Coordinates of C-alpha atoms (C1' of nucleotides) in Angstrom, one line a residue:
Chain A
M25 CA 29.8 -13.1 8.8
T26 CA 30.3 -10.1 6.6
R27 CA 29.8 -6.8 8.3
P28 CA 27.5 -4.1 6.8
L29 CA 29.4 -1.5 4.9
V30 CA 28.8 2.1 5.9
T31 CA 30.3 5.0 3.8
I32 CA 31.1 8.3 5.5
L33 CA 31.1 11.4 3.4
D34 CA 32.1 14.6 5.3
D35 CA 34.6 17.3 4.7
E36 CA 35.8 17.5 8.3
P37 CA 38.5 14.9 9.0
E38 CA 37.8 14.8 12.8
I39 CA 34.2 13.8 12.2
R40 CA 35.3 11.1 9.7
T41 CA 37.7 9.5 12.1
L42 CA 35.2 9.8 15.0
L43 CA 32.4 8.1 13.0
A44 CA 34.7 5.5 11.5
E45 CA 36.0 4.5 15.0
V46 CA 32.6 4.3 16.6
L47 CA 31.1 2.4 13.6
E48 CA 34.0 -0.1 13.4
E49 CA 33.6 -0.7 17.1
A50 CA 29.8 -1.2 16.6
G51 CA 30.4 -3.9 14.0
F52 CA 30.3 -2.1 10.7
D53 CA 32.9 -1.8 7.9
T54 CA 33.5 1.8 6.9
L55 CA 34.8 3.8 4.0
S56 CA 35.5 7.5 4.5
F57 CA 35.5 10.3 1.9
G58 CA 36.1 14.0 2.1
R59 CA 34.9 14.8 -1.4
A60 CA 31.8 13.7 -3.4
R61 CA 34.0 13.0 -6.4
A62 CA 36.0 10.3 -4.6
F63 CA 32.9 8.9 -3.0
E64 CA 31.1 8.5 -6.4
A65 CA 34.2 6.9 -7.9
A66 CA 34.1 4.3 -5.1
L67 CA 30.5 3.5 -5.8
A68 CA 31.7 1.8 -9.0
T69 CA 33.4 -0.9 -7.0
H70 CA 31.5 -0.9 -3.7
T71 CA 27.9 -1.3 -2.8
P72 CA 27.4 0.3 0.6
D73 CA 24.5 -0.7 2.9
V74 CA 24.2 2.7 4.4
C75 CA 25.6 6.1 3.2
L76 CA 26.2 8.9 5.7
V77 CA 26.3 12.2 3.9
D78 CA 27.1 15.7 5.1
L79 CA 25.3 18.3 3.2
S80 CA 28.0 20.9 3.2
L81 CA 30.4 19.6 0.7
P82 CA 33.0 21.6 -1.2
D83 CA 32.5 20.0 -4.6
T84 CA 28.8 19.2 -4.9
D85 CA 25.4 20.1 -3.9
G86 CA 24.7 17.6 -1.2
L87 CA 21.0 17.5 -1.8
T88 CA 21.3 16.4 -5.4
L89 CA 23.7 13.8 -4.4
V90 CA 21.3 12.5 -1.8
H91 CA 18.5 12.5 -4.3
R92 CA 20.5 10.5 -6.8
L93 CA 21.7 8.0 -4.2
A94 CA 18.3 7.4 -2.8
L95 CA 16.1 7.3 -5.9
E96 CA 18.4 6.1 -8.6
Q97 CA 20.7 3.8 -6.6
G98 CA 18.2 2.8 -4.0
A99 CA 20.8 3.1 -1.2
I100 CA 19.9 3.9 2.4
V101 CA 20.9 7.5 2.9
I102 CA 21.3 9.2 6.3
I103 CA 22.1 12.9 6.3
I104 CA 24.3 14.3 9.0
S105 CA 24.2 18.0 8.9
G106 CA 24.9 21.1 10.9
R107 CA 21.9 22.8 9.3
A108 CA 19.3 22.5 12.0
Q109 CA 16.4 24.3 10.4
V110 CA 13.2 22.3 10.2
Q111 CA 12.9 23.2 6.5
D112 CA 16.3 21.7 5.8
R113 CA 15.3 18.5 7.5
V114 CA 12.0 18.3 5.7
T115 CA 13.5 18.8 2.2
G116 CA 16.3 16.4 3.0
L117 CA 13.8 13.7 3.9
E118 CA 11.5 14.5 1.0
L119 CA 14.4 14.2 -1.4
G120 CA 14.8 10.6 -0.4
A121 CA 17.0 10.6 2.7
D122 CA 16.0 7.9 5.2
D123 CA 17.1 9.9 8.3
Y124 CA 18.4 13.2 9.2
I125 CA 20.8 13.7 12.2
I126 CA 21.9 17.1 13.4
K127 CA 25.4 18.1 14.4
P128 CA 26.6 17.9 17.0
F129 CA 25.5 14.3 17.3
D130 CA 26.0 11.6 19.8
P131 CA 27.8 8.6 18.2
A132 CA 25.6 6.1 20.1
E133 CA 22.5 7.6 18.4
V134 CA 24.1 7.4 15.0
V135 CA 24.7 3.7 15.5
A136 CA 21.2 3.2 16.8
R137 CA 19.6 4.9 13.8
I138 CA 21.8 3.0 11.4
R139 CA 20.7 -0.2 13.0
A140 CA 17.1 0.9 12.8
R141 CA 17.4 1.4 9.1
L142 CA 19.1 -1.9 8.5
R143 CA 16.4 -3.8 10.3
S144 CA 14.1 -3.4 7.4
P145 CA 16.5 -3.1 4.6
K146 CA 15.6 -1.7 1.2
P147 CA 15.6 -4.7 -1.1
A148 CA 17.4 -5.5 -4.2
S149 CA 18.0 -2.3 -6.0
Q150 CA 21.3 -1.7 -4.1
T151 CA 22.9 -4.5 -6.1
G152 CA 22.2 -3.3 -9.6
N153 CA 20.3 -1.6 -12.3
V154 CA 19.3 -4.6 -14.3
A155 CA 16.4 -6.9 -13.4
A156 CA 15.1 -9.9 -15.4
F157 CA 11.6 -11.3 -15.1
N158 CA 9.5 -13.6 -17.2
G159 CA 11.3 -13.1 -20.5
W160 CA 11.8 -9.4 -19.9
T161 CA 14.9 -7.5 -18.9
A162 CA 14.6 -4.0 -17.4
H163 CA 17.7 -1.8 -17.8
F164 CA 17.2 1.1 -15.3
D165 CA 20.5 2.7 -16.4
R166 CA 19.3 2.9 -20.0
Y167 CA 15.6 3.3 -19.3
T168 CA 14.7 0.4 -21.6
L169 CA 12.8 -2.8 -21.5
E170 CA 14.2 -5.7 -23.5
D171 CA 12.0 -8.6 -24.5
D172 CA 13.0 -12.2 -25.1
T173 CA 14.0 -11.5 -28.7
G174 CA 16.4 -8.7 -27.6
A175 CA 14.2 -5.9 -28.9
E176 CA 14.2 -2.9 -26.7
T177 CA 11.4 -0.4 -25.9
P178 CA 12.2 2.7 -23.9
F179 CA 10.3 3.6 -20.7
S180 CA 10.0 7.0 -19.1
H181 CA 11.1 8.1 -15.7
A182 CA 7.6 7.9 -14.2
E183 CA 7.1 4.4 -15.6
G184 CA 10.4 3.4 -14.3
E185 CA 9.6 4.5 -10.8
V186 CA 6.5 2.3 -10.7
L187 CA 8.4 -0.6 -12.3
R188 CA 11.2 -0.4 -9.8
L189 CA 8.6 -0.4 -7.0
F190 CA 7.1 -3.6 -8.3
L191 CA 10.5 -5.3 -9.0
D192 CA 11.6 -4.5 -5.4
A193 CA 8.6 -6.2 -3.9
P194 CA 7.4 -8.9 -6.3
K195 CA 4.4 -11.1 -5.3
R196 CA 3.4 -8.7 -2.6
L197 CA 0.4 -6.5 -2.3
I198 CA 1.3 -2.8 -2.8
S199 CA -1.5 -0.4 -1.8
R200 CA -2.1 2.7 -3.7
A201 CA -1.3 4.7 -0.6
Q202 CA 2.1 3.0 -0.4
M203 CA 2.8 3.9 -4.0
Q204 CA 1.9 7.5 -3.5
T205 CA 4.2 8.0 -0.6
S206 CA 6.9 5.8 -2.1
L207 CA 7.0 7.9 -5.2
G208 CA 7.4 11.1 -3.2
G209 CA 3.9 12.2 -4.2
V210 CA 1.9 14.4 -1.9
A211 CA -1.3 12.5 -1.4
S212 CA -3.5 15.0 -3.2
E213 CA -7.1 15.6 -2.2
S214 CA -8.4 15.4 -5.7
F215 CA -8.5 11.8 -6.8
D216 CA -5.1 11.0 -7.9
R217 CA -5.6 9.0 -11.0
A218 CA -2.1 9.6 -12.2
M219 CA -1.0 6.3 -10.7
D220 CA -3.6 4.5 -12.7
V221 CA -2.4 6.1 -15.8
R222 CA 1.2 5.2 -15.1
I223 CA 0.3 1.6 -14.5
S224 CA -1.9 1.6 -17.6
R225 CA 1.0 2.8 -19.7
L226 CA 3.4 0.3 -18.1
R227 CA 1.0 -2.5 -18.9
T228 CA 0.9 -1.5 -22.5
K229 CA 4.7 -1.6 -22.7
L230 CA 4.7 -5.0 -21.1
R231 CA 2.1 -6.1 -23.7
E232 CA -0.3 -7.2 -21.0
D233 CA -3.7 -8.4 -22.1
P234 CA -6.0 -5.8 -20.6
K235 CA -8.7 -8.4 -19.8
N236 CA -6.3 -10.8 -18.2
P237 CA -3.0 -9.2 -17.0
Q238 CA -0.4 -11.8 -16.1
L239 CA 2.2 -9.6 -14.5
I240 CA 0.5 -6.6 -12.9
K241 CA -2.6 -7.6 -11.2
T242 CA -5.2 -5.2 -9.8
I243 CA -6.8 -6.1 -6.5
Y244 CA -9.9 -4.0 -6.4
G245 CA -10.1 -1.8 -3.3
A246 CA -6.6 -2.9 -2.1
G247 CA -3.9 -2.2 -4.6
Y248 CA -1.7 -4.1 -7.0
I249 CA 0.5 -7.2 -7.1
F250 CA 3.4 -7.8 -9.4
L251 CA 3.6 -11.5 -10.2
G252 CA 6.9 -11.8 -12.0
D253 CA 9.9 -13.9 -10.9
V254 CA 12.5 -11.2 -10.4
T255 CA 16.3 -11.6 -10.5
W256 CA 18.4 -8.5 -10.0
S257 CA 22.0 -8.4 -11.3
Chain B
M28 CA -8.5 6.6 -2.6
T29 CA -7.4 4.8 0.5
R30 CA -5.1 6.9 2.6
P31 CA -2.4 5.5 4.8
L32 CA -3.7 5.0 8.4
V33 CA -1.7 6.6 11.2
T34 CA -2.5 6.0 14.8
I35 CA -1.7 8.6 17.5
L36 CA -1.2 7.5 21.0
D37 CA -0.6 10.4 23.4
D38 CA -2.1 11.4 26.7
E39 CA -2.2 15.1 26.0
P40 CA -5.3 16.0 24.1
E41 CA -3.8 19.1 22.5
I42 CA -1.0 17.1 20.9
R43 CA -3.5 14.6 19.6
T44 CA -5.6 17.1 17.9
L45 CA -2.6 19.0 16.6
L46 CA -1.1 15.9 15.1
A47 CA -4.5 14.6 13.8
E48 CA -5.1 17.9 12.0
V49 CA -1.8 18.1 10.4
L50 CA -1.8 14.5 9.3
E51 CA -5.3 14.7 7.9
E52 CA -4.2 17.7 6.0
A53 CA -1.1 15.9 4.7
G54 CA -3.2 13.1 3.3
F55 CA -3.4 10.5 6.1
D56 CA -6.3 8.9 7.9
T57 CA -5.8 9.1 11.7
L58 CA -7.0 7.4 14.8
S59 CA -6.2 9.0 18.2
F60 CA -6.0 7.4 21.6
G61 CA -5.2 8.7 25.0
R62 CA -4.7 5.3 26.6
A63 CA -2.8 2.3 25.6
R64 CA -5.7 0.1 26.5
A65 CA -8.1 1.7 24.0
F66 CA -5.3 1.7 21.4
E67 CA -4.7 -2.0 21.7
A68 CA -8.4 -2.7 21.5
A69 CA -8.5 -0.9 18.2
L70 CA -5.7 -3.0 16.8
A71 CA -8.1 -5.9 16.7
T72 CA -10.1 -4.2 14.0
H73 CA -7.6 -1.9 12.3
T74 CA -4.1 -2.4 10.9
P75 CA -2.4 1.0 10.9
D76 CA 0.5 1.7 8.5
V77 CA 2.3 3.9 11.1
C78 CA 1.9 4.1 14.9
L79 CA 3.0 7.3 16.7
V80 CA 3.6 6.5 20.3
D81 CA 4.3 8.8 23.2
L82 CA 6.4 7.0 25.9
S83 CA 4.8 8.7 28.9
L84 CA 1.5 6.9 29.2
P85 CA -0.6 6.6 32.3
D86 CA -1.6 3.0 31.9
T87 CA 1.4 1.2 30.4
D88 CA 5.1 1.2 30.0
G89 CA 5.6 2.8 26.6
L90 CA 8.7 0.9 25.8
T91 CA 7.2 -2.6 26.2
L92 CA 4.3 -1.5 24.0
V93 CA 6.8 -0.3 21.3
H94 CA 8.6 -3.5 21.5
R95 CA 5.5 -5.6 21.1
L96 CA 4.2 -3.4 18.2
A97 CA 7.4 -3.6 16.3
L98 CA 8.3 -7.2 16.8
E99 CA 5.0 -9.0 17.0
Q100 CA 2.8 -6.8 14.8
G101 CA 5.5 -5.7 12.4
A102 CA 4.1 -2.2 12.4
I103 CA 6.1 0.9 11.7
V104 CA 6.5 2.6 15.1
I105 CA 7.6 6.2 15.6
I106 CA 8.2 7.4 19.2
I107 CA 7.4 11.0 20.0
S108 CA 8.7 11.8 23.4
G109 CA 9.6 14.6 25.7
R110 CA 12.5 12.6 27.1
A111 CA 15.4 14.0 25.2
Q112 CA 18.3 12.1 26.6
V113 CA 20.5 10.3 24.1
Q114 CA 20.1 7.1 26.1
D115 CA 16.3 7.2 25.8
R116 CA 16.6 7.6 22.0
V117 CA 19.1 4.7 21.7
T118 CA 17.0 2.3 23.8
G119 CA 13.8 3.3 22.0
L120 CA 15.4 2.6 18.6
E121 CA 17.0 -0.6 19.8
L122 CA 13.7 -1.9 21.0
G123 CA 12.3 -1.7 17.5
A124 CA 11.1 1.8 17.0
D125 CA 11.7 3.1 13.4
D126 CA 12.2 6.7 14.4
Y127 CA 12.4 8.9 17.5
I128 CA 11.1 12.4 17.5
I129 CA 11.6 14.8 20.4
K130 CA 9.0 17.2 21.8
P131 CA 8.5 19.9 21.1
F132 CA 8.3 18.8 17.5
D133 CA 7.6 20.6 14.2
P134 CA 4.5 19.1 12.5
A135 CA 6.1 19.4 9.1
E136 CA 9.0 17.2 10.2
V137 CA 6.7 14.6 11.6
V138 CA 5.0 14.4 8.3
A139 CA 8.3 14.2 6.4
R140 CA 9.6 11.4 8.7
I141 CA 6.4 9.4 8.4
R142 CA 6.6 9.7 4.6
A143 CA 10.3 8.6 4.7
R144 CA 9.3 5.5 6.6
L145 CA 6.4 4.7 4.3
R146 CA 8.7 4.9 1.2
S147 CA 10.4 1.7 1.9
P148 CA 7.9 -1.1 1.7
K149 CA 6.9 -2.9 4.9
P150 CA 8.5 -6.3 5.5
A151 CA 5.8 -8.8 4.7
S152 CA 5.0 -12.1 6.3
Q153 CA 6.0 -14.6 3.7
T154 CA 3.8 -17.2 5.4
G155 CA 1.4 -19.4 3.5
N156 CA 0.1 -18.1 0.3
V157 CA -1.2 -21.5 -1.1
A158 CA -3.7 -23.8 0.5
A159 CA -5.1 -27.0 -0.8
F160 CA -8.5 -28.5 0.2
N161 CA -10.8 -31.1 -1.2
G162 CA -9.6 -31.0 -4.8
W163 CA -9.2 -27.2 -4.8
T164 CA -6.0 -25.1 -4.5
A165 CA -6.3 -21.5 -3.4
H166 CA -3.4 -19.2 -4.6
F167 CA -3.6 -16.1 -2.5
D168 CA -0.7 -14.4 -4.2
R169 CA -2.5 -14.8 -7.6
Y170 CA -6.0 -14.4 -6.3
T171 CA -7.1 -17.6 -8.2
L172 CA -8.8 -20.9 -7.3
E173 CA -7.5 -24.0 -9.1
D174 CA -9.8 -27.0 -9.4
D175 CA -8.7 -30.6 -9.7
T176 CA -8.3 -30.4 -13.5
G177 CA -5.9 -27.4 -13.2
A178 CA -8.5 -24.8 -14.4
E179 CA -8.2 -21.5 -12.6
T180 CA -11.0 -19.1 -11.7
P181 CA -10.1 -15.7 -10.2
F182 CA -11.5 -14.6 -6.9
S183 CA -11.8 -11.0 -5.7
H184 CA -10.2 -9.4 -2.7
A185 CA -13.5 -9.5 -0.7
E186 CA -14.0 -13.1 -1.5
G187 CA -10.4 -13.9 -0.6
E188 CA -10.7 -12.3 2.8
V189 CA -13.6 -14.6 3.6
L190 CA -11.9 -17.7 2.1
R191 CA -8.7 -17.0 4.1
L192 CA -10.7 -16.7 7.3
F193 CA -12.3 -20.1 6.6
L194 CA -9.0 -21.8 5.6
D195 CA -7.3 -20.5 8.8
A196 CA -9.9 -22.1 11.0
P197 CA -11.4 -25.1 9.3
K198 CA -14.0 -27.3 10.9
R199 CA -14.7 -24.6 13.5
L200 CA -17.8 -22.5 13.9
I201 CA -17.2 -18.9 12.8
S202 CA -19.9 -16.4 14.0
R203 CA -21.0 -13.5 11.9
A204 CA -19.7 -11.1 14.5
Q205 CA -16.3 -12.7 14.3
M206 CA -16.2 -12.3 10.6
Q207 CA -17.2 -8.7 10.8
T208 CA -14.5 -7.8 13.2
S209 CA -11.9 -9.9 11.5
L210 CA -12.5 -8.2 8.2
G211 CA -11.9 -4.7 9.5
G212 CA -15.5 -3.7 9.6
V213 CA -16.8 -1.9 12.6
A214 CA -19.9 -3.7 13.5
S215 CA -22.2 -1.5 11.6
E216 CA -25.5 -0.3 13.0
S217 CA -27.6 -1.4 10.0
F218 CA -27.5 -5.2 9.9
D219 CA -24.8 -6.1 7.6
R220 CA -25.8 -8.5 4.8
A221 CA -22.7 -7.9 2.8
M222 CA -21.1 -10.9 4.5
D223 CA -24.0 -13.1 3.3
V224 CA -23.5 -11.9 -0.2
R225 CA -19.8 -12.5 -0.1
I226 CA -20.3 -16.0 1.1
S227 CA -23.0 -16.5 -1.6
R228 CA -20.5 -15.4 -4.3
L229 CA -17.7 -17.6 -2.8
R230 CA -20.1 -20.6 -2.8
T231 CA -20.8 -20.0 -6.5
K232 CA -17.1 -20.0 -7.3
L233 CA -16.6 -23.2 -5.3
R234 CA -19.5 -24.7 -7.3
E235 CA -21.5 -25.6 -4.2
D236 CA -24.9 -27.0 -4.6
P237 CA -27.1 -24.3 -3.0
K238 CA -29.4 -26.9 -1.5
N239 CA -26.7 -29.0 -0.1
P240 CA -23.4 -27.2 0.4
Q241 CA -20.5 -29.5 1.1
L242 CA -17.7 -27.0 2.1
I243 CA -19.3 -23.9 3.6
K244 CA -22.1 -25.0 5.9
T245 CA -24.6 -22.6 7.4
I246 CA -25.4 -23.1 11.1
Y247 CA -28.8 -21.4 11.5
G248 CA -28.6 -18.6 14.1
A249 CA -24.9 -19.2 14.9
G250 CA -22.7 -18.7 11.9
Y251 CA -20.7 -20.8 9.3
I252 CA -18.4 -23.8 9.4
F253 CA -15.9 -24.6 6.7
L254 CA -15.6 -28.4 6.3
G255 CA -12.6 -28.8 4.0
D256 CA -9.4 -30.6 4.9
V257 CA -6.9 -27.8 4.6
T258 CA -3.2 -28.1 3.9
W259 CA -1.1 -24.8 3.8
S260 CA 2.1 -24.7 1.9
Chain C
dT11 C1' 12.6 34.8 -26.0
dC12 C1' 10.2 31.6 -28.9
dT13 C1' 9.0 27.2 -30.7
dC14 C1' 8.8 22.3 -30.7
dA15 C1' 8.7 17.9 -28.7
dA16 C1' 8.5 14.9 -25.0
dT17 C1' 6.5 13.7 -20.7
dC18 C1' 3.3 13.8 -17.3
dC19 C1' -1.0 15.1 -15.0
dT20 C1' -5.9 15.9 -15.1
dT21 C1' -10.4 15.1 -16.9
dA22 C1' -14.1 12.3 -18.5
dC23 C1' -16.6 8.3 -19.3
dG24 C1' -17.2 3.3 -19.6
dA25 C1' -16.3 -1.1 -17.2
dA26 C1' -15.6 -4.0 -13.2
dT27 C1' -16.3 -4.9 -8.3
dT28 C1' -18.6 -4.4 -4.1
dG29 C1' -22.1 -3.0 -0.8
dT30 C1' -27.3 -2.3 -0.2
dT31 C1' -31.9 -3.3 -0.7
dA32 C1' -35.8 -6.2 -1.5
dC33 C1' -38.0 -10.2 -1.5
dA34 C1' -38.2 -15.3 -1.5
dA35 C1' -37.1 -19.4 0.9
dG36 C1' -36.2 -21.9 4.9
dG37 C1' -36.1 -22.6 10.0
dT38 C1' -38.2 -22.2 14.9
dG39 C1' -41.4 -22.1 18.5
dG40 C1' -46.0 -21.5 19.6
Chain D
dC20 C1' -50.6 -24.0 10.6
dC21 C1' -49.0 -19.4 11.7
dA22 C1' -46.3 -15.4 13.2
dC23 C1' -41.6 -14.3 13.4
dC24 C1' -37.0 -14.8 12.7
dT25 C1' -32.6 -15.9 9.8
dT26 C1' -30.5 -16.7 5.4
dG27 C1' -29.9 -16.9 0.0
dT28 C1' -29.6 -14.2 -3.9
dA29 C1' -31.2 -11.3 -7.7
dA30 C1' -31.3 -6.5 -8.9
dC31 C1' -29.7 -2.1 -8.2
dA32 C1' -26.6 1.7 -6.5
dA33 C1' -22.1 3.3 -5.1
dT34 C1' -17.4 2.9 -5.4
dT35 C1' -13.1 1.9 -7.7
dC36 C1' -10.5 1.2 -11.8
dG37 C1' -8.8 1.5 -17.0
dT38 C1' -7.6 4.4 -20.5
dA39 C1' -8.3 7.8 -24.2
dA40 C1' -7.9 12.7 -25.0
dG41 C1' -6.5 17.3 -23.9
dG42 C1' -3.7 20.5 -21.4
dA43 C1' 0.2 21.9 -18.4
dT44 C1' 5.1 21.7 -17.7
dT45 C1' 9.8 21.1 -18.8
dG46 C1' 13.9 21.3 -21.4
dA47 C1' 16.5 21.8 -25.8
dG48 C1' 17.8 24.4 -29.6
dA49 C1' 17.4 28.2 -32.6

DNA sequence: TCTCAATCCTTACGAATTGTTACAAGGTGG
DNA sequence: CCACCTTGTAACAATTCGTAAGGATTGAGA
């Protein structure tokens, strides 16, 4: 039984040791870092299940780090911060953090919130940036789609967001509302047709027959289903 | 544009209206309840994306309700409570709640936390997406009907809802009222002939002889019976 | 600062799907 | 057989979706 790996990124040594102790006791493996640089270096060799991040770091802006971790790496990110303003919490959560805990915190609550996040884990994308499906290979690090002959076509950031959403939940219905909230979009009052356009462009790059799409299927009045057989690596 | 549905369960009317206003503004549909009983009754016809629950309810123990919602219904549950003790939060989260917000709360943070929960896709029931009956095979993941020669005809979402209802209860009478409530429709005032039309269209796709249907039989004045021999896989 | 290019959102209109209406057909009880 | 109900389905209207075209935004480089 492998234990979930939790990384701790905080510049105060006492907090690091306190958290590490409690989390080890609670059944997690931990890795502690005082600097963002060391933490990011460790990401090359480790794939944490949960990242605890303090926003007040000496060598980076914490929020950009959170944003990159959450959106690009798809990791579960929990902010632990002394900044207690509501606005701080809201922007932290909107940038992709999964939870926001205020210092001083109770260790038991930290454990409970980590467990709550791990109950419905984010799938797949934690393990890699390359996914293969039905003759295609998507390279999210390079923003390119490779077909079965090896030819590559680039895709944009917006297209990649939609594609990742599909590849993380293949063969399941994804409602438009889910997509909107997943992609950080504020559900605008005016009909948001942007999603349709994104999907339309993605379909073109996947060379879907508009009359009979094989990969991205529209369920009228309900959402979309991605039908590929996905393997992440 | 279908908006995510958020239910509000709180015995204080001011809080209900405050939350409902803010959430509507933020792009969600809302349903408010003051009692657990009314809330649970509504679950029969609605499937909320997120349930906000206050623990201090007059007619139920909030924690058991949370537990049932989270485990049995697989819904996203966020507790909003005046009980600020760490132990309350820990037990709430351990019983299956996805988040725990303390009163008094800031509406903006509630919205941000709801969005954070909706970002990661709901765990889906992987149960039964393929059913075979009388030479036909229904693929609910692909929304297609396959006949005995292997030819596939697509069916729509509305048709699929009816078909699934039949395949889940073969050889049993299903009344119109049952269908209406099962398919999310509030029993409309004007007599709803939409169901008849759906069934008519489904019969066409199943190549039923209108004068002598073999699979979907009409029981005059009572409802319908599906007569196929169904095997789910 | 200005220009250019890339990207993305908004708008607009045609197409597909679904609900609604209207009427025909069939059943039931007198 | 005749009123009166329920059901089937064609035709229409409303809603939702696809996508081309134009404009707003962003960032790089001069």
